[in-house]
mmCIF file of C-alpha atoms in Angstrom:
data_model
loop_
_atom_site.group_PDB
_atom_site.id
_atom_site.type_symbol
_atom_site.label_atom_id
_atom_site.label_comp_id
_atom_site.label_asym_id
_atom_site.label_seq_id
_atom_site.Cartn_x
_atom_site.Cartn_y
_atom_site.Cartn_z
ATOM 1 C CA UNK A 44 55.958 133.116 220.435
ATOM 2 C CA UNK A 45 59.587 133.530 221.534
ATOM 3 C CA UNK A 46 60.300 133.124 225.223
ATOM 4 C CA UNK A 47 62.466 135.927 226.599
ATOM 5 C CA UNK A 48 65.381 134.444 228.525
ATOM 6 C CA UNK A 49 66.691 136.033 231.695
ATOM 7 C CA UNK A 50 69.613 138.265 230.828
ATOM 8 C CA UNK A 51 72.962 137.549 232.425
ATOM 9 C CA UNK A 52 76.148 139.561 232.679
ATOM 10 C CA UNK A 53 78.613 137.961 230.260
ATOM 11 C CA UNK A 54 81.304 140.638 230.254
ATOM 12 C CA UNK A 55 82.615 142.781 233.118
ATOM 13 C CA UNK A 56 84.866 145.701 232.177
ATOM 14 C CA UNK A 57 86.157 148.671 234.169
ATOM 15 C CA UNK A 58 88.826 151.311 233.942
ATOM 16 C CA UNK A 59 90.343 152.886 237.043
ATOM 17 C CA UNK A 60 90.779 156.616 236.430
ATOM 18 C CA UNK A 61 92.780 159.271 238.263
ATOM 19 C CA UNK A 62 90.045 161.738 239.250
ATOM 20 C CA UNK A 63 92.407 164.718 239.179
ATOM 21 C CA UNK A 64 93.773 164.168 235.682
ATOM 22 C CA UNK A 65 91.150 161.978 234.041
ATOM 23 C CA UNK A 66 93.899 159.612 232.903
ATOM 24 C CA UNK A 67 93.335 155.852 233.027
ATOM 25 C CA UNK A 68 95.440 154.038 235.635
ATOM 26 C CA UNK A 69 94.438 150.412 235.183
ATOM 27 C CA UNK A 70 91.917 148.236 233.346
ATOM 28 C CA UNK A 71 89.861 145.236 234.410
ATOM 29 C CA UNK A 72 88.161 142.846 232.019
ATOM 30 C CA UNK A 73 86.623 139.434 232.536
ATOM 31 C CA UNK A 74 84.247 137.376 230.490
ATOM 32 C CA UNK A 75 81.567 135.895 232.727
ATOM 33 C CA UNK A 76 80.229 132.357 232.424
ATOM 34 C CA UNK A 77 76.434 132.384 232.081
ATOM 35 C CA UNK A 78 74.963 129.922 234.565
ATOM 36 C CA UNK A 79 71.331 129.857 233.422
ATOM 37 C CA UNK A 80 71.539 130.154 229.654
ATOM 38 C CA UNK A 81 74.789 128.373 228.909
ATOM 39 C CA UNK A 82 74.464 128.931 225.175
ATOM 40 C CA UNK A 83 74.584 132.599 224.204
ATOM 41 C CA UNK A 84 71.678 133.755 222.085
ATOM 42 C CA UNK A 85 72.360 135.104 218.613
ATOM 43 C CA UNK A 86 71.130 138.480 219.853
ATOM 44 C CA UNK A 87 73.613 138.471 222.752
ATOM 45 C CA UNK A 88 76.511 137.516 220.482
ATOM 46 C CA UNK A 89 75.573 140.168 217.952
ATOM 47 C CA UNK A 90 74.852 142.927 220.476
ATOM 48 C CA UNK A 91 77.961 142.350 222.602
ATOM 49 C CA UNK A 92 80.368 141.078 219.966
ATOM 50 C CA UNK A 93 81.045 138.007 222.106
ATOM 51 C CA UNK A 94 81.603 134.470 220.889
ATOM 52 C CA UNK A 95 80.526 131.378 222.808
ATOM 53 C CA UNK A 96 84.154 130.378 223.383
ATOM 54 C CA UNK A 97 84.785 133.642 225.301
ATOM 55 C CA UNK A 98 82.484 132.586 228.151
ATOM 56 C CA UNK A 99 84.122 129.244 228.933
ATOM 57 C CA UNK A 100 86.528 128.347 231.754
ATOM 58 C CA UNK A 101 89.087 127.099 229.244
ATOM 59 C CA UNK A 102 89.326 130.631 227.820
ATOM 60 C CA UNK A 103 89.609 132.260 231.253
ATOM 61 C CA UNK A 104 85.980 133.184 231.901
ATOM 62 C CA UNK A 105 84.815 133.231 235.527
ATOM 63 C CA UNK A 106 81.491 133.169 237.343
ATOM 64 C CA UNK A 107 79.847 136.456 238.288
ATOM 65 C CA UNK A 108 80.686 135.803 241.944
ATOM 66 C CA UNK A 109 84.359 135.385 241.045
ATOM 67 C CA UNK A 110 84.317 138.444 238.782
ATOM 68 C CA UNK A 111 82.870 140.620 241.556
ATOM 69 C CA UNK A 112 85.514 139.432 244.039
ATOM 70 C CA UNK A 113 88.312 139.967 241.514
ATOM 71 C CA UNK A 114 86.949 143.400 240.622
ATOM 72 C CA UNK A 115 86.781 144.442 244.266
ATOM 73 C CA UNK A 116 90.383 143.293 244.853
ATOM 74 C CA UNK A 117 91.493 145.160 241.700
ATOM 75 C CA UNK A 118 89.863 148.407 242.886
ATOM 76 C CA UNK A 119 91.303 147.945 246.384
ATOM 77 C CA UNK A 120 94.836 147.592 244.959
ATOM 78 C CA UNK A 121 94.343 150.447 242.502
ATOM 79 C CA UNK A 122 93.107 152.833 245.185
ATOM 80 C CA UNK A 123 96.009 152.177 247.520
ATOM 81 C CA UNK A 124 94.096 149.892 249.830
ATOM 82 C CA UNK A 125 90.827 151.780 250.143
ATOM 83 C CA UNK A 126 87.480 151.346 248.442
ATOM 84 C CA UNK A 127 86.029 154.506 249.969
ATOM 85 C CA UNK A 128 88.166 156.694 247.696
ATOM 86 C CA UNK A 129 86.554 155.389 244.526
ATOM 87 C CA UNK A 130 83.274 156.012 242.750
ATOM 88 C CA UNK A 131 81.654 154.085 239.929
ATOM 89 C CA UNK A 132 80.940 156.096 236.768
ATOM 90 C CA UNK A 133 78.466 154.778 234.189
ATOM 91 C CA UNK A 134 76.586 155.961 231.120
ATOM 92 C CA UNK A 135 73.040 155.520 232.425
ATOM 93 C CA UNK A 136 71.686 153.557 235.362
ATOM 94 C CA UNK A 137 71.106 150.234 233.595
ATOM 95 C CA UNK A 138 74.428 148.590 234.476
ATOM 96 C CA UNK A 139 74.169 149.050 238.251
ATOM 97 C CA UNK A 140 70.538 149.654 239.164
ATOM 98 C CA UNK A 141 69.014 147.178 236.756
ATOM 99 C CA UNK A 142 71.388 144.504 235.474
ATOM 100 C CA UNK A 143 73.801 144.063 238.389
ATOM 101 C CA UNK A 144 71.108 144.473 241.041
ATOM 102 C CA UNK A 145 68.739 141.962 239.413
ATOM 103 C CA UNK A 146 71.393 139.378 238.693
ATOM 104 C CA UNK A 147 72.941 139.550 242.160
ATOM 105 C CA UNK A 148 69.477 139.254 243.704
ATOM 106 C CA UNK A 149 68.570 136.313 241.476
ATOM 107 C CA UNK A 150 71.883 134.526 242.159
ATOM 108 C CA UNK A 151 71.903 135.427 245.863
ATOM 109 C CA UNK A 152 75.191 137.325 245.572
ATOM 110 C CA UNK A 153 76.129 140.317 247.700
ATOM 111 C CA UNK A 154 76.587 143.550 245.765
ATOM 112 C CA UNK A 155 79.860 145.243 246.706
ATOM 113 C CA UNK A 156 79.242 148.423 248.714
ATOM 114 C CA UNK A 157 80.928 150.632 246.123
ATOM 115 C CA UNK A 158 78.044 149.888 243.733
ATOM 116 C CA UNK A 159 75.549 151.526 246.145
ATOM 117 C CA UNK A 160 75.958 154.893 244.422
ATOM 118 C CA UNK A 161 77.535 156.166 241.228
ATOM 119 C CA UNK A 162 77.879 159.011 238.802
ATOM 120 C CA UNK A 163 75.604 158.653 235.794
ATOM 121 C CA UNK A 164 77.794 160.463 233.266
ATOM 122 C CA UNK A 165 74.663 161.509 231.376
ATOM 123 C CA UNK A 166 73.937 164.087 234.095
ATOM 124 C CA UNK A 167 77.169 166.132 233.904
ATOM 125 C CA UNK A 168 77.183 165.636 230.133
ATOM 126 C CA UNK A 169 73.665 167.111 229.888
ATOM 127 C CA UNK A 170 74.780 170.056 232.035
ATOM 128 C CA UNK A 171 77.481 170.850 229.459
ATOM 129 C CA UNK A 172 75.888 169.752 226.178
ATOM 130 C CA UNK A 173 72.119 169.742 226.754
ATOM 131 C CA UNK A 174 69.521 167.071 227.450
ATOM 132 C CA UNK A 175 69.253 165.897 223.849
ATOM 133 C CA UNK A 176 71.627 162.995 224.520
ATOM 134 C CA UNK A 177 69.858 161.515 227.538
ATOM 135 C CA UNK A 178 68.513 158.510 225.625
ATOM 136 C CA UNK A 179 71.413 158.179 223.204
ATOM 137 C CA UNK A 180 74.426 155.887 223.367
ATOM 138 C CA UNK A 181 77.808 157.121 224.520
ATOM 139 C CA UNK A 182 79.006 157.126 220.885
ATOM 140 C CA UNK A 183 76.565 159.962 220.098
ATOM 141 C CA UNK A 184 77.790 161.884 223.139
ATOM 142 C CA UNK A 185 81.408 161.552 222.032
ATOM 143 C CA UNK A 186 80.514 162.904 218.600
ATOM 144 C CA UNK A 187 78.546 165.784 220.151
ATOM 145 C CA UNK A 188 81.707 167.054 221.847
ATOM 146 C CA UNK A 189 83.177 167.774 218.393
ATOM 147 C CA UNK A 190 86.605 166.803 219.741
ATOM 148 C CA UNK A 191 86.128 163.085 220.451
ATOM 149 C CA UNK A 192 85.272 160.176 218.180
ATOM 150 C CA UNK A 193 84.640 156.552 219.064
ATOM 151 C CA UNK A 194 87.825 154.495 219.291
ATOM 152 C CA UNK A 195 88.030 150.722 219.014
ATOM 153 C CA UNK A 196 85.385 148.102 218.420
ATOM 154 C CA UNK A 197 81.784 149.310 218.407
ATOM 155 C CA UNK A 198 80.782 146.263 220.433
ATOM 156 C CA UNK A 199 82.314 144.908 223.607
ATOM 157 C CA UNK A 200 82.699 146.030 227.183
ATOM 158 C CA UNK A 201 86.370 147.008 226.994
ATOM 159 C CA UNK A 202 85.989 149.513 224.173
ATOM 160 C CA UNK A 203 82.833 150.929 225.769
ATOM 161 C CA UNK A 204 84.660 151.391 229.081
ATOM 162 C CA UNK A 205 87.657 153.064 227.414
ATOM 163 C CA UNK A 206 85.433 155.456 225.457
ATOM 164 C CA UNK A 207 83.460 156.387 228.573
ATOM 165 C CA UNK A 208 86.784 157.209 230.235
ATOM 166 C CA UNK A 209 87.674 159.494 227.335
ATOM 167 C CA UNK A 210 84.368 161.328 227.788
ATOM 168 C CA UNK A 211 84.870 161.467 231.568
ATOM 169 C CA UNK A 212 88.372 162.880 231.074
ATOM 170 C CA UNK A 213 87.041 165.609 228.788
ATOM 171 C CA UNK A 214 84.351 166.534 231.319
ATOM 172 C CA UNK A 215 86.962 166.659 234.106
ATOM 173 C CA UNK A 216 89.079 169.035 232.020
ATOM 174 C CA UNK A 217 85.996 171.145 231.246
ATOM 175 C CA UNK A 218 85.305 171.515 234.971
ATOM 176 C CA UNK A 219 82.063 169.513 234.970
ATOM 177 C CA UNK A 220 80.293 168.922 238.283
ATOM 178 C CA UNK A 221 81.055 165.256 238.927
ATOM 179 C CA UNK A 222 78.908 164.382 241.923
ATOM 180 C CA UNK A 223 76.949 161.254 242.827
ATOM 181 C CA UNK A 224 73.778 161.206 240.723
ATOM 182 C CA UNK A 225 72.335 157.724 241.241
ATOM 183 C CA UNK A 226 71.764 155.161 243.970
ATOM 184 C CA UNK A 227 71.176 151.410 243.929
ATOM 185 C CA UNK A 228 68.254 152.083 246.231
ATOM 186 C CA UNK A 229 66.801 155.438 245.092
ATOM 187 C CA UNK A 230 65.162 155.853 248.516
ATOM 188 C CA UNK A 231 68.695 156.186 249.961
ATOM 189 C CA UNK A 232 69.326 159.329 247.929
ATOM 190 C CA UNK A 233 69.644 162.574 249.883
ATOM 191 C CA UNK A 234 66.374 164.528 250.193
ATOM 192 C CA UNK A 235 64.253 161.369 249.805
#
């Protein structure tokens, strides 16, 4: 019987987007040093397209605590000194509500306030294109638009982030309703 190891964030990628135009303004990418399972599993390397050398200090990787601090400073600079003018946009709730929340809890790290709520891009996408893509990857959603195709590597946080921005930009230009859809603590949602 194979023992399931605790998952850790090994790559942290974001793109800062101008909400009015949908154009990318800045990118953030850090490989994250795993602190519990120092050797990446074959599954992790295959799924994420990451090599062991990527998650070492000598190659510029940082701890999750450092990555979160660097990310917060990057957003602060990119938003002209304010975090309250930004919103996280994801494809699904896994990244924030599951992975980040569990790992920060397990490692006793504070979760930056801007991760308390986000836009799950699946919601405005479903409003425009139907619910058939709710359980599908962002690549399928791009193809469903009939105007976008996946660009870059199929695996890896940076290409995933850039492709989500392309989909977000299209939805902005189509006039999609881009409102907060998800909360770190679902009980904090309005009407709960």
